[in-house]
mmCIF file of C-alpha atoms in Angstrom:
data_model
loop_
_atom_site.group_PDB
_atom_site.id
_atom_site.type_symbol
_atom_site.label_atom_id
_atom_site.label_comp_id
_atom_site.label_asym_id
_atom_site.label_seq_id
_atom_site.Cartn_x
_atom_site.Cartn_y
_atom_site.Cartn_z
ATOM 1 C CA MET A 1 83.424 122.444 114.211
ATOM 2 C CA LEU A 2 86.111 125.068 112.855
ATOM 3 C CA LEU A 3 89.963 123.505 112.239
ATOM 4 C CA LEU A 4 92.982 125.177 111.878
ATOM 5 C CA ALA A 5 95.075 123.608 109.432
ATOM 6 C CA LEU A 6 98.295 124.470 108.959
ATOM 7 C CA ASP A 7 101.527 122.646 107.374
ATOM 8 C CA THR A 8 105.577 123.289 106.815
ATOM 9 C CA ALA A 9 106.921 120.386 105.929
ATOM 10 C CA THR A 10 107.260 121.590 102.376
ATOM 11 C CA PRO A 11 109.019 125.156 101.248
ATOM 12 C CA ALA A 12 104.813 125.739 100.991
ATOM 13 C CA VAL A 13 104.102 127.781 104.978
ATOM 14 C CA THR A 14 99.982 127.021 104.445
ATOM 15 C CA VAL A 15 97.442 127.484 106.539
ATOM 16 C CA ALA A 16 93.717 127.045 106.143
ATOM 17 C CA LEU A 17 90.311 127.377 108.519
ATOM 18 C CA HIS A 18 87.241 124.704 107.765
ATOM 19 C CA ASP A 19 83.975 124.720 109.000
ATOM 20 C CA GLY A 20 83.089 121.357 109.256
ATOM 21 C CA THR A 21 81.587 121.815 105.819
ATOM 22 C CA ASP A 22 83.819 123.350 103.351
ATOM 23 C CA VAL A 23 87.323 125.822 103.579
ATOM 24 C CA ILE A 24 86.428 129.274 104.577
ATOM 25 C CA ALA A 25 90.005 130.687 103.943
ATOM 26 C CA SER A 26 93.047 129.815 103.384
ATOM 27 C CA SER A 27 96.725 131.148 102.797
ATOM 28 C CA SER A 28 99.975 129.758 101.168
ATOM 29 C CA GLN A 29 103.001 130.840 100.689
ATOM 30 C CA VAL A 30 106.635 129.445 99.096
ATOM 31 C CA ASP A 31 109.545 129.941 100.986
ATOM 32 C CA ALA A 32 112.272 127.345 102.202
ATOM 33 C CA ARG A 33 113.576 129.237 104.568
ATOM 34 C CA ARG A 34 111.208 131.427 106.277
ATOM 35 C CA HIS A 35 108.384 129.187 108.120
ATOM 36 C CA GLY A 36 108.869 130.708 111.187
ATOM 37 C CA GLU A 37 108.357 134.491 110.093
ATOM 38 C CA LEU A 38 105.330 133.543 107.750
ATOM 39 C CA LEU A 39 103.299 131.070 109.801
ATOM 40 C CA LEU A 40 101.844 133.518 112.407
ATOM 41 C CA PRO A 41 101.006 135.954 110.045
ATOM 42 C CA ALA A 42 99.482 133.669 107.917
ATOM 43 C CA VAL A 43 96.884 132.615 110.628
ATOM 44 C CA ASP A 44 96.172 136.092 111.277
ATOM 45 C CA ARG A 45 95.441 136.645 107.704
ATOM 46 C CA VAL A 46 92.524 133.713 107.538
ATOM 47 C CA LEU A 47 91.654 134.459 110.705
ATOM 48 C CA VAL A 48 90.395 137.949 109.388
ATOM 49 C CA GLU A 49 89.490 136.392 105.765
ATOM 50 C CA ALA A 50 86.648 134.467 107.741
ATOM 51 C CA GLY A 51 85.995 136.907 110.211
ATOM 52 C CA LEU A 52 86.453 134.972 112.842
ATOM 53 C CA LYS A 53 88.710 134.782 116.193
ATOM 54 C CA LEU A 54 91.429 132.571 117.164
ATOM 55 C CA ASP A 55 89.294 131.644 120.203
ATOM 56 C CA SER A 56 86.544 130.168 117.623
ATOM 57 C CA VAL A 57 88.978 127.606 116.860
ATOM 58 C CA THR A 58 88.007 123.493 117.900
ATOM 59 C CA ALA A 59 90.683 122.013 116.929
ATOM 60 C CA VAL A 60 94.226 121.952 115.145
ATOM 61 C CA VAL A 61 95.344 120.110 112.452
ATOM 62 C CA VAL A 62 99.231 120.188 111.450
ATOM 63 C CA GLY A 63 101.168 118.738 108.554
ATOM 64 C CA THR A 64 103.809 115.953 110.339
ATOM 65 C CA GLY A 65 105.820 115.391 107.171
ATOM 66 C CA PRO A 66 107.974 113.829 106.634
ATOM 67 C CA GLY A 67 110.065 116.812 105.561
ATOM 68 C CA PRO A 68 113.369 118.924 106.664
ATOM 69 C CA TYR A 69 114.054 118.950 110.472
ATOM 70 C CA THR A 70 114.009 122.990 111.015
ATOM 71 C CA GLY A 71 110.805 123.982 108.567
ATOM 72 C CA LEU A 72 108.604 120.285 110.268
ATOM 73 C CA ARG A 73 109.907 121.981 113.885
ATOM 74 C CA VAL A 74 107.953 124.990 113.435
ATOM 75 C CA GLY A 75 104.321 123.794 112.390
ATOM 76 C CA LEU A 76 104.521 120.800 115.066
ATOM 77 C CA MET A 77 105.273 123.657 118.231
ATOM 78 C CA THR A 78 102.929 126.195 116.758
ATOM 79 C CA ALA A 79 100.116 123.876 116.512
ATOM 80 C CA ASP A 80 100.978 122.371 119.828
ATOM 81 C CA THR A 81 100.988 126.153 121.588
ATOM 82 C CA PHE A 82 98.148 126.836 119.794
ATOM 83 C CA GLY A 83 96.439 123.747 121.090
ATOM 84 C CA LEU A 84 97.779 124.280 124.980
ATOM 85 C CA ALA A 85 97.010 127.729 124.757
ATOM 86 C CA LEU A 86 92.898 127.341 123.468
ATOM 87 C CA GLY A 87 92.408 123.772 125.333
ATOM 88 C CA VAL A 88 91.491 121.950 122.057
ATOM 89 C CA PRO A 89 92.658 118.910 120.369
ATOM 90 C CA VAL A 90 95.924 118.839 118.021
ATOM 91 C CA TYR A 91 96.018 116.284 115.215
ATOM 92 C CA GLY A 92 98.720 115.291 112.934
ATOM 93 C CA LEU A 93 98.214 113.942 109.192
ATOM 94 C CA CYS A 94 100.894 112.795 106.827
ATOM 95 C CA THR A 95 101.685 115.898 104.518
ATOM 96 C CA LEU A 96 102.150 113.426 101.779
ATOM 97 C CA ASP A 97 98.601 111.959 102.336
ATOM 98 C CA GLY A 98 97.088 116.026 101.962
ATOM 99 C CA LEU A 99 98.855 115.853 98.656
ATOM 100 C CA ALA A 100 97.447 112.847 97.408
ATOM 101 C CA TYR A 101 93.975 113.954 98.934
ATOM 102 C CA ALA A 102 94.754 117.092 96.473
ATOM 103 C CA ALA A 103 95.928 114.927 93.549
ATOM 104 C CA ASP A 104 94.004 115.764 90.491
ATOM 105 C CA ILE A 105 94.465 111.891 89.709
ATOM 106 C CA GLU A 106 90.698 109.957 88.579
ATOM 107 C CA LYS A 107 92.331 106.494 89.517
ATOM 108 C CA GLY A 108 95.283 104.848 90.941
ATOM 109 C CA PRO A 109 97.399 103.586 92.348
ATOM 110 C CA PHE A 110 100.052 106.705 92.219
ATOM 111 C CA VAL A 111 102.720 107.875 94.246
ATOM 112 C CA VAL A 112 103.232 111.538 95.694
ATOM 113 C CA ALA A 113 106.927 112.574 96.289
ATOM 114 C CA THR A 114 108.531 115.973 97.869
ATOM 115 C CA ASP A 115 112.042 116.679 97.711
ATOM 116 C CA ALA A 116 113.714 115.554 100.882
ATOM 117 C CA ARG A 117 117.286 117.362 99.805
ATOM 118 C CA ARG A 118 120.350 115.574 99.123
ATOM 119 C CA LYS A 119 119.165 114.282 96.090
ATOM 120 C CA GLU A 120 116.380 112.234 97.769
ATOM 121 C CA VAL A 121 112.723 112.203 97.711
ATOM 122 C CA TYR A 122 110.202 111.752 100.489
ATOM 123 C CA TRP A 123 107.353 109.179 99.134
ATOM 124 C CA ALA A 124 104.665 107.097 99.725
ATOM 125 C CA THR A 125 102.279 105.280 97.344
ATOM 126 C CA TYR A 126 98.646 105.316 97.192
ATOM 127 C CA ALA A 127 95.663 102.963 95.781
ATOM 128 C CA ASP A 128 93.243 106.629 95.447
ATOM 129 C CA SER A 129 93.293 109.766 96.894
ATOM 130 C CA ARG A 130 92.666 108.719 100.749
ATOM 131 C CA THR A 131 94.070 105.612 100.951
ATOM 132 C CA ARG A 132 98.047 105.002 101.475
ATOM 133 C CA LEU A 133 99.394 101.505 100.261
ATOM 134 C CA THR A 134 103.377 102.157 101.002
ATOM 135 C CA GLY A 135 105.134 104.553 103.062
ATOM 136 C CA PRO A 136 106.514 107.198 103.977
ATOM 137 C CA ALA A 137 110.296 107.013 103.598
ATOM 138 C CA VAL A 138 112.998 108.583 101.707
ATOM 139 C CA ASP A 139 115.509 106.985 99.145
ATOM 140 C CA ARG A 140 117.123 108.292 96.049
ATOM 141 C CA PRO A 141 115.001 108.437 92.555
ATOM 142 C CA ALA A 142 117.233 105.961 90.969
ATOM 143 C CA ASP A 143 117.056 103.532 93.519
ATOM 144 C CA ILE A 144 112.991 102.934 93.579
ATOM 145 C CA ALA A 145 113.086 103.573 89.585
ATOM 146 C CA ASP A 146 111.115 99.612 89.704
ATOM 147 C CA GLN A 147 108.849 100.282 92.763
ATOM 148 C CA VAL A 148 107.353 103.175 90.957
ATOM 149 C CA ALA A 149 107.382 102.638 87.219
ATOM 150 C CA GLY A 150 104.462 103.370 85.457
ATOM 151 C CA LEU A 151 103.054 105.082 88.497
ATOM 152 C CA PRO A 152 102.019 108.838 87.695
ATOM 153 C CA ALA A 153 103.073 111.235 90.317
ATOM 154 C CA VAL A 154 102.754 114.034 92.432
ATOM 155 C CA GLY A 155 104.484 116.749 94.632
ATOM 156 C CA ALA A 156 107.884 118.739 93.925
ATOM 157 C CA GLY A 157 110.362 115.416 94.385
ATOM 158 C CA ALA A 158 107.944 114.210 90.842
ATOM 159 C CA LEU A 159 108.839 117.213 89.503
ATOM 160 C CA LEU A 160 112.649 117.093 89.996
ATOM 161 C CA TYR A 161 113.131 113.735 88.809
ATOM 162 C CA PRO A 162 111.496 113.248 85.777
ATOM 163 C CA ASP A 163 113.685 110.279 84.546
ATOM 164 C CA THR A 164 112.289 108.410 87.680
ATOM 165 C CA PHE A 165 108.889 109.894 87.530
ATOM 166 C CA PRO A 166 107.794 110.784 84.365
ATOM 167 C CA VAL A 167 104.033 111.056 84.560
ATOM 168 C CA ALA A 168 104.207 114.115 86.892
ATOM 169 C CA HIS A 169 100.917 115.747 88.079
ATOM 170 C CA GLU A 170 100.346 119.199 90.344
ATOM 171 C CA PRO A 171 100.149 119.854 92.865
ATOM 172 C CA GLU A 172 103.827 120.626 93.155
ATOM 173 C CA TYR A 173 103.526 121.249 97.300
ATOM 174 C CA VAL A 174 100.822 120.693 100.258
ATOM 175 C CA SER A 175 97.929 122.731 100.668
ATOM 176 C CA ALA A 176 96.382 123.533 104.057
ATOM 177 C CA ALA A 177 93.170 123.245 102.645
ATOM 178 C CA ALA A 178 93.479 119.872 101.641
ATOM 179 C CA LEU A 179 94.957 118.835 104.660
ATOM 180 C CA ALA A 180 92.002 120.417 106.663
ATOM 181 C CA ALA A 181 88.979 119.058 104.089
ATOM 182 C CA LEU A 182 90.871 115.351 104.593
ATOM 183 C CA ALA A 183 90.387 115.904 108.431
ATOM 184 C CA ALA A 184 87.140 117.073 108.533
ATOM 185 C CA GLU A 185 86.189 113.765 106.567
ATOM 186 C CA LYS A 186 87.857 111.771 108.575
ATOM 187 C CA LEU A 187 86.455 113.134 111.857
ATOM 188 C CA ALA A 188 83.083 112.957 110.235
ATOM 189 C CA ALA A 189 83.689 109.257 109.493
ATOM 190 C CA GLY A 190 84.592 108.504 113.206
ATOM 191 C CA GLU A 191 88.044 107.769 112.087
ATOM 192 C CA GLU A 192 91.151 108.466 114.620
ATOM 193 C CA LEU A 193 93.384 110.855 113.645
ATOM 194 C CA GLN A 194 96.911 110.442 114.515
ATOM 195 C CA ALA A 195 98.987 112.536 117.182
ATOM 196 C CA PRO A 196 100.728 115.282 115.803
ATOM 197 C CA ARG A 197 104.634 113.806 115.792
ATOM 198 C CA PRO A 198 107.007 114.237 113.631
ATOM 199 C CA LEU A 199 107.746 112.183 110.689
ATOM 200 C CA TYR A 200 111.962 113.100 110.080
ATOM 201 C CA LEU A 201 113.026 109.652 108.541
ATOM 202 C CA ARG A 202 116.661 110.513 108.897
ATOM 203 C CA ARG A 203 118.422 112.746 111.432
ATOM 204 C CA PRO A 204 118.891 116.437 110.668
ATOM 205 C CA ASP A 205 121.295 117.930 108.620
ATOM 206 C CA ALA A 206 122.669 119.918 112.384
ATOM 207 C CA GLN A 207 125.193 118.105 113.953
ATOM 208 C CA VAL A 208 126.665 118.516 117.187
ATOM 209 C CA PRO A 209 130.641 118.697 116.818
ATOM 210 C CA LYS A 210 131.913 115.614 118.117
ATOM 211 C CA ASN A 211 135.749 117.247 119.278
ATOM 212 C CA TYR A 212 135.488 120.058 120.664
ATOM 213 C CA LYS A 213 138.353 122.360 121.330
ATOM 214 C CA VAL A 214 139.203 122.485 124.750
ATOM 215 C CA VAL A 215 139.638 126.185 125.942
ATOM 216 C CA THR A 216 140.441 126.984 129.507
ATOM 217 C CA PRO A 217 141.164 130.209 131.193
ATOM 218 C CA LYS A 218 144.883 130.921 132.031
#
């Protein structure tokens, strides 16, 4: 087994390789505006670090969000392209699940929250690092304060809104290493992974203008 994992649902552009036993190479860069520029060089970088070629990959794992429309699509389209080119399966994992898996929290319940912009967070609650209880959903932090009161929290969204998430933990962003390790664990246990379909949860920021100005040639 050689899993190529990647995620662009948060400002982190993150890639990792997992050989079925351990992560053998990984790369993460935080830049919310350069997902498209940074992702393929990161894939090249981890392959070089591992001393492997792309055709050694046996499956692709991609974070499905929730996340902003444009950044999320970069990762999903790249994963689909690799899958088609290599003839290997492409699996999806919720980005919040990757954060929960990497969380340094001994016992639950706890909440994972990422920045959804517009003064909102993408969030979900977990019984432990592998078991999601609710979500994912998108809300204003103040609107979910009663639901998450007293729970430890993980992620950039938790760090941004300390009034709602007073007990915030690292990591701030998801890592492909965590996604890869979680996927490898699930596959080894015979669990069926989800299809690589995006969790947008809301409409994209870019909208088609409703009223075009009609210009006709003279």
